[in-house]
XYZ file of C-alpha atoms in Angstrom:
388
model
C 11.538 102.670 -27.597
C 14.353 100.421 -26.045
C 16.497 102.815 -23.850
C 18.413 100.253 -21.925
C 21.106 98.072 -23.197
C 22.448 94.782 -21.430
C 25.549 93.238 -22.641
C 26.338 89.710 -21.511
C 30.025 88.666 -20.395
C 29.550 84.989 -20.054
C 33.006 84.232 -18.778
C 33.647 83.034 -14.785
C 37.097 82.025 -13.228
C 35.115 79.175 -11.168
C 31.321 78.473 -11.500
C 29.861 79.269 -7.686
C 27.797 76.371 -6.551
C 24.826 78.658 -6.036
C 24.737 80.039 -9.594
C 22.081 78.844 -12.351
C 23.173 82.200 -14.159
C 24.593 81.519 -17.917
C 27.970 81.547 -17.075
C 31.214 79.303 -18.209
C 34.541 78.706 -17.206
C 36.645 78.267 -20.232
C 40.951 78.168 -20.850
C 41.031 81.154 -22.967
C 39.340 83.708 -24.829
C 39.683 85.310 -27.903
C 39.028 88.831 -27.139
C 39.537 90.247 -31.038
C 36.846 87.503 -32.100
C 34.343 88.446 -28.897
C 35.052 91.888 -29.877
C 33.939 91.616 -33.177
C 30.761 89.225 -32.197
C 29.915 91.471 -29.517
C 29.692 94.420 -31.998
C 27.739 92.853 -34.740
C 25.442 91.694 -32.167
C 24.625 95.413 -31.390
C 24.661 96.682 -34.875
C 21.911 94.208 -35.888
C 19.831 95.661 -32.651
C 20.560 98.899 -33.980
C 19.493 98.437 -37.432
C 16.143 96.755 -36.347
C 15.260 99.407 -33.739
C 15.592 101.686 -36.854
C 13.574 99.630 -39.025
C 10.670 99.466 -36.653
C 10.303 103.227 -36.657
C 12.420 103.832 -33.638
C 12.169 107.595 -32.181
C 16.090 107.603 -31.889
C 15.725 108.248 -28.376
C 19.210 107.739 -26.608
C 20.309 105.054 -24.137
C 19.918 106.036 -20.609
C 21.931 102.900 -19.085
C 23.888 100.281 -20.165
C 24.603 97.379 -17.955
C 27.691 94.526 -18.394
C 26.562 91.388 -16.695
C 27.682 88.095 -16.573
C 29.114 85.656 -15.808
C 32.292 88.232 -14.437
C 32.087 91.714 -16.784
C 35.261 92.766 -14.825
C 37.412 90.012 -16.931
C 36.666 91.903 -19.656
C 39.715 93.968 -21.085
C 39.008 97.411 -20.263
C 39.784 98.192 -24.063
C 36.748 95.839 -25.254
C 34.721 97.918 -22.602
C 35.355 100.969 -23.997
C 34.906 99.995 -27.934
C 31.611 98.809 -27.048
C 30.481 101.763 -24.885
C 31.656 103.916 -27.929
C 29.925 102.009 -30.525
C 26.697 102.350 -28.395
C 27.073 105.477 -28.623
C 27.729 105.925 -32.311
C 24.036 103.781 -32.854
C 21.753 105.310 -30.375
C 23.919 108.143 -28.835
C 23.429 108.528 -24.761
C 21.283 110.683 -22.904
C 22.688 112.856 -20.149
C 23.734 111.864 -17.392
C 23.710 107.855 -18.449
C 23.873 104.900 -16.028
C 27.071 102.764 -17.202
C 26.991 99.704 -14.677
C 29.338 96.772 -14.370
C 29.661 93.737 -12.848
C 32.461 92.840 -10.958
C 34.472 90.327 -8.650
C 36.148 91.903 -5.749
C 39.260 90.310 -6.220
C 42.632 92.561 -6.709
C 43.246 91.849 -10.294
C 40.129 92.965 -11.255
C 40.214 95.707 -8.866
C 43.743 96.876 -10.828
C 41.428 97.577 -14.096
C 39.217 99.964 -12.185
C 40.733 102.860 -12.883
C 40.854 101.855 -16.991
C 37.170 100.567 -16.826
C 36.479 104.033 -15.605
C 38.032 105.771 -18.165
C 36.326 103.512 -20.671
C 33.086 105.093 -19.385
C 31.911 102.647 -16.601
C 30.561 105.199 -13.940
C 28.985 103.042 -11.792
C 30.286 99.204 -10.296
C 28.221 96.214 -8.911
C 30.467 94.207 -6.738
C 29.649 90.618 -5.788
C 31.211 90.573 -2.241
C 28.288 88.009 -1.309
C 29.647 87.878 2.356
C 31.715 89.717 4.754
C 32.503 86.220 6.564
C 35.632 84.044 5.258
C 34.024 80.977 6.052
C 30.499 81.566 4.395
C 33.195 82.982 1.320
C 34.198 79.222 1.385
C 31.030 78.036 1.399
C 29.319 79.917 -1.540
C 32.581 78.905 -3.452
C 34.074 82.197 -3.835
C 37.506 83.041 -4.629
C 38.132 86.294 -2.802
C 38.549 86.885 0.916
C 36.802 89.162 3.318
C 40.175 91.257 2.977
C 40.442 90.972 -0.770
C 36.577 92.210 -0.959
C 37.398 95.082 1.400
C 40.402 96.074 -0.213
C 38.460 96.299 -3.947
C 35.488 97.741 -2.661
C 37.967 100.677 -1.259
C 39.513 101.071 -4.948
C 35.863 101.358 -6.658
C 34.531 103.915 -3.926
C 37.713 106.156 -5.932
C 37.092 105.499 -9.358
C 33.497 105.049 -9.760
C 30.972 108.155 -9.038
C 28.164 105.175 -7.537
C 28.965 101.795 -6.012
C 26.628 99.068 -5.154
C 27.612 95.393 -3.403
C 26.069 92.225 -3.283
C 25.712 90.251 -0.104
C 24.106 86.562 0.382
C 21.927 85.976 3.530
C 19.797 83.214 4.980
C 22.455 80.628 4.879
C 22.336 77.449 6.506
C 22.359 77.888 10.037
C 22.253 81.977 9.636
C 21.239 83.618 12.559
C 20.113 86.825 13.620
C 22.748 87.763 15.677
C 25.492 87.267 12.909
C 23.377 88.932 9.635
C 22.729 92.128 12.021
C 26.511 92.130 12.776
C 27.182 91.384 8.938
C 25.032 94.054 7.516
C 26.086 96.532 10.081
C 29.131 96.027 8.706
C 28.178 96.202 5.117
C 26.296 99.353 5.711
C 29.012 101.330 7.385
C 31.040 101.207 4.159
C 28.646 104.148 3.042
C 27.552 102.493 -0.581
C 24.462 104.611 -2.082
C 22.723 100.615 -3.307
C 22.909 97.433 -1.584
C 21.553 93.785 -3.147
C 20.867 91.613 -0.741
C 19.569 88.308 -1.563
C 18.198 85.222 0.312
C 19.991 82.200 -0.386
C 18.103 79.909 -2.655
C 18.587 76.748 -3.583
C 18.144 76.668 -7.978
C 18.141 73.312 -9.698
C 20.889 72.151 -11.663
C 23.206 73.778 -9.041
C 25.899 72.329 -7.327
C 23.923 73.356 -4.144
C 20.964 71.272 -5.320
C 22.766 68.103 -5.674
C 24.162 68.704 -1.659
C 20.557 69.659 -0.930
C 18.907 66.599 -2.590
C 21.870 64.436 -0.737
C 20.799 65.982 2.572
C 24.854 67.117 2.954
C 23.006 70.669 2.593
C 20.410 71.814 4.896
C 18.844 75.094 4.381
C 17.538 77.594 6.556
C 14.181 77.541 7.730
C 11.595 79.013 6.069
C 10.095 81.321 9.359
C 14.060 81.759 10.157
C 14.633 83.209 6.966
C 11.637 85.510 6.817
C 13.162 86.501 10.441
C 16.151 87.337 8.576
C 14.178 89.191 5.596
C 12.367 91.326 7.988
C 15.585 92.601 9.957
C 17.116 93.116 7.066
C 14.414 96.089 5.690
C 14.281 97.146 9.171
C 18.240 97.849 9.415
C 18.506 98.966 5.917
C 15.761 101.711 6.446
C 17.466 102.872 9.745
C 20.476 103.584 7.927
C 19.005 105.908 4.679
C 18.588 102.849 2.401
C 15.473 101.489 2.275
C 14.324 98.814 0.437
C 12.840 99.678 -3.397
C 12.602 96.503 -4.456
C 12.555 93.114 -2.654
C 15.937 92.640 -2.520
C 17.270 95.852 -3.217
C 18.087 98.714 -1.277
C 19.110 102.497 -2.276
C 19.826 105.900 -0.719
C 17.399 108.316 -2.476
C 18.907 109.290 -6.045
C 20.925 105.890 -6.266
C 18.331 103.467 -7.111
C 19.846 101.238 -10.177
C 17.770 103.129 -13.143
C 18.782 100.138 -15.191
C 17.128 97.420 -13.108
C 14.006 100.468 -12.714
C 13.805 99.783 -16.573
C 13.021 96.053 -16.353
C 10.726 96.135 -13.225
C 8.638 99.246 -14.629
C 8.458 96.770 -17.822
C 10.465 99.076 -20.359
C 11.601 98.008 -23.142
C 15.415 96.629 -23.438
C 17.990 95.470 -25.813
C 20.101 92.427 -24.678
C 23.012 91.261 -26.375
C 25.575 88.314 -25.759
C 25.523 84.769 -24.962
C 21.873 83.711 -23.185
C 20.646 87.607 -22.889
C 17.122 88.396 -23.273
C 15.308 91.045 -24.616
C 12.032 93.199 -24.881
C 11.666 95.473 -28.128
C 8.656 96.524 -29.693
C 6.101 93.726 -28.195
C 8.606 90.800 -28.871
C 10.902 88.782 -26.961
C 14.247 87.963 -27.482
C 16.496 85.204 -26.368
C 20.330 84.962 -27.540
C 21.909 81.388 -27.783
C 22.996 80.329 -24.570
C 26.109 78.522 -24.743
C 28.849 80.806 -25.693
C 30.297 78.562 -29.174
C 26.684 78.566 -30.245
C 26.375 82.419 -30.104
C 29.705 83.031 -31.714
C 28.464 80.460 -34.709
C 25.270 82.088 -35.054
C 26.846 85.570 -35.388
C 29.042 83.643 -38.150
C 26.103 82.678 -39.768
C 23.945 85.205 -39.077
C 25.222 88.747 -38.519
C 23.668 87.875 -34.579
C 22.899 86.121 -31.662
C 19.395 85.625 -31.267
C 17.775 81.887 -30.927
C 14.272 82.922 -30.610
C 12.298 85.915 -31.149
C 8.326 85.573 -30.794
C 5.917 88.620 -30.151
C 4.182 88.882 -27.154
C 0.098 88.952 -26.332
C -1.247 92.032 -24.924
C -2.120 89.728 -21.650
C 1.418 88.275 -21.559
C 3.416 91.580 -21.659
C 0.392 92.907 -19.343
C 0.912 89.516 -16.769
C 4.902 90.460 -17.222
C 4.363 93.891 -16.303
C 2.046 93.456 -13.064
C 4.698 90.386 -12.448
C 7.764 92.905 -12.282
C 6.023 96.262 -11.075
C 4.654 94.741 -7.878
C 8.168 93.869 -6.904
C 8.998 97.742 -6.463
C 7.513 99.233 -3.407
C 6.527 102.062 -5.504
C 3.948 99.674 -6.626
C 2.300 99.957 -10.274
C -0.625 102.393 -11.982
C -3.239 99.739 -12.725
C -5.280 102.393 -14.509
C -2.430 103.197 -17.059
C -1.369 99.640 -17.436
C -4.760 98.553 -18.368
C -4.563 100.991 -20.825
C -1.331 100.786 -22.320
C -2.384 97.134 -23.051
C -5.979 97.593 -24.489
C -7.209 95.599 -21.120
C -9.091 96.900 -17.964
C -7.775 97.326 -14.750
C -9.812 93.794 -13.396
C -8.237 91.899 -16.434
C -4.768 92.756 -14.536
C -5.619 92.335 -10.612
C -8.338 90.341 -9.152
C -10.973 93.212 -7.171
C -11.495 90.605 -4.641
C -8.301 89.452 -3.669
C -7.336 93.188 -3.799
C -9.788 93.922 -1.597
C -9.270 91.344 0.487
C -5.537 91.708 1.094
C -6.063 95.359 1.477
C -7.892 94.875 4.475
C -5.364 92.680 5.727
C -3.019 94.826 5.488
C -0.757 93.134 2.955
C -1.623 95.219 -0.334
C -1.834 99.306 -0.453
C -4.018 101.155 -2.987
C -4.065 104.868 -3.672
C -6.770 106.109 -6.426
C -5.455 103.967 -9.714
C -1.800 102.950 -7.858
C -1.228 99.858 -5.933
C 1.741 97.855 -4.263
C 2.684 95.360 -1.877
C 2.771 96.528 1.875
C 6.059 96.333 3.822
C 4.246 93.148 5.627
C 3.250 91.867 2.517
C 6.979 91.708 0.559
C 7.897 88.992 3.124
C 4.959 86.562 1.056
C 5.235 87.981 -2.398
C 4.982 85.223 -4.515
C 1.916 83.760 -2.707
C 0.058 87.372 -3.012
C 1.155 87.606 -6.875
C -0.304 84.168 -7.453
C -3.621 85.808 -5.937
C -3.661 89.425 -7.260
C -2.543 88.642 -10.765
C -5.417 86.378 -12.557
C -4.207 83.018 -13.451
C -5.937 83.473 -16.913
C -3.334 86.442 -17.355
C -0.332 84.710 -16.160
C -1.149 81.860 -18.300
C -2.321 83.848 -21.543
């Protein structure tokens, strides 16, 4: 049963050179059309979950992602939340997160967004250094970001913000000072991402032309270790490879993904997992709108997932978490055996090497192993399961 809802708003004022998300710049947006279309997509999913024997359990989390959802009119956010509550109901203490850029224009909407029902905001600060912000193509400077952060902390019960580190030439001294400043603001959650050069981005072109030289892998690994040491010492230990939180401040919505629970995804390019099927919406905003007009929903692809494919996804997602995964329960969930999910010899080898832990049926990646997570996953999760 899907108890998490993701709503994608695909528009940005500018495309950042590192970004490979489904974001688009448009001269104008017809908010009335988008309101009607997003509501139609919501209702389609609600009708499907009811027809497929949903237990009618209420939503526990809603996440407005993008793009830049803080560009949405607060009245539109309120309408979508009211309809979601009518269709599914809200669990007590539901987490409702909205991603926001830390501009003064968007911060001016924070009070109205809080009144609409948003109770958690995730700010795309990305850096506390003005030169780095220019390099990253951001439209705000540090002063504007900190002003927006202060406004957010006034209006929302829970606040997180993102930073990007391991930038070209980034030193431990510079990152340590920047991270210490970030930790001083007292937010309950931080998302700290190493800069990656994604295919199809402006940075990928610059890297290919040798005008952008990514940080060396060993230097990036040193910054990763420093990040985890500093956040742990400050009371925001990592709970996922890039996410850090005080007790009780973990993103419940993202935990639904990483714990491989069902979730609904609506809006352009949104993915979902529903009753053993994967759904993908049309990616381009105009194509998504056309599909809504023709069919009443934005689904471009819907396909059933085999047990092995679901189990593989559950393993690859769950092992990102410091809490790890219950191997026996996951195997039973997908009618497989623990050796089907995790190679016993690889598990024993890496446990002996201190990269993996095992406590009863539960396994996970140690602090030392998180720095080489991708390589570990390739050895722990059998290739036959991944390719299923």
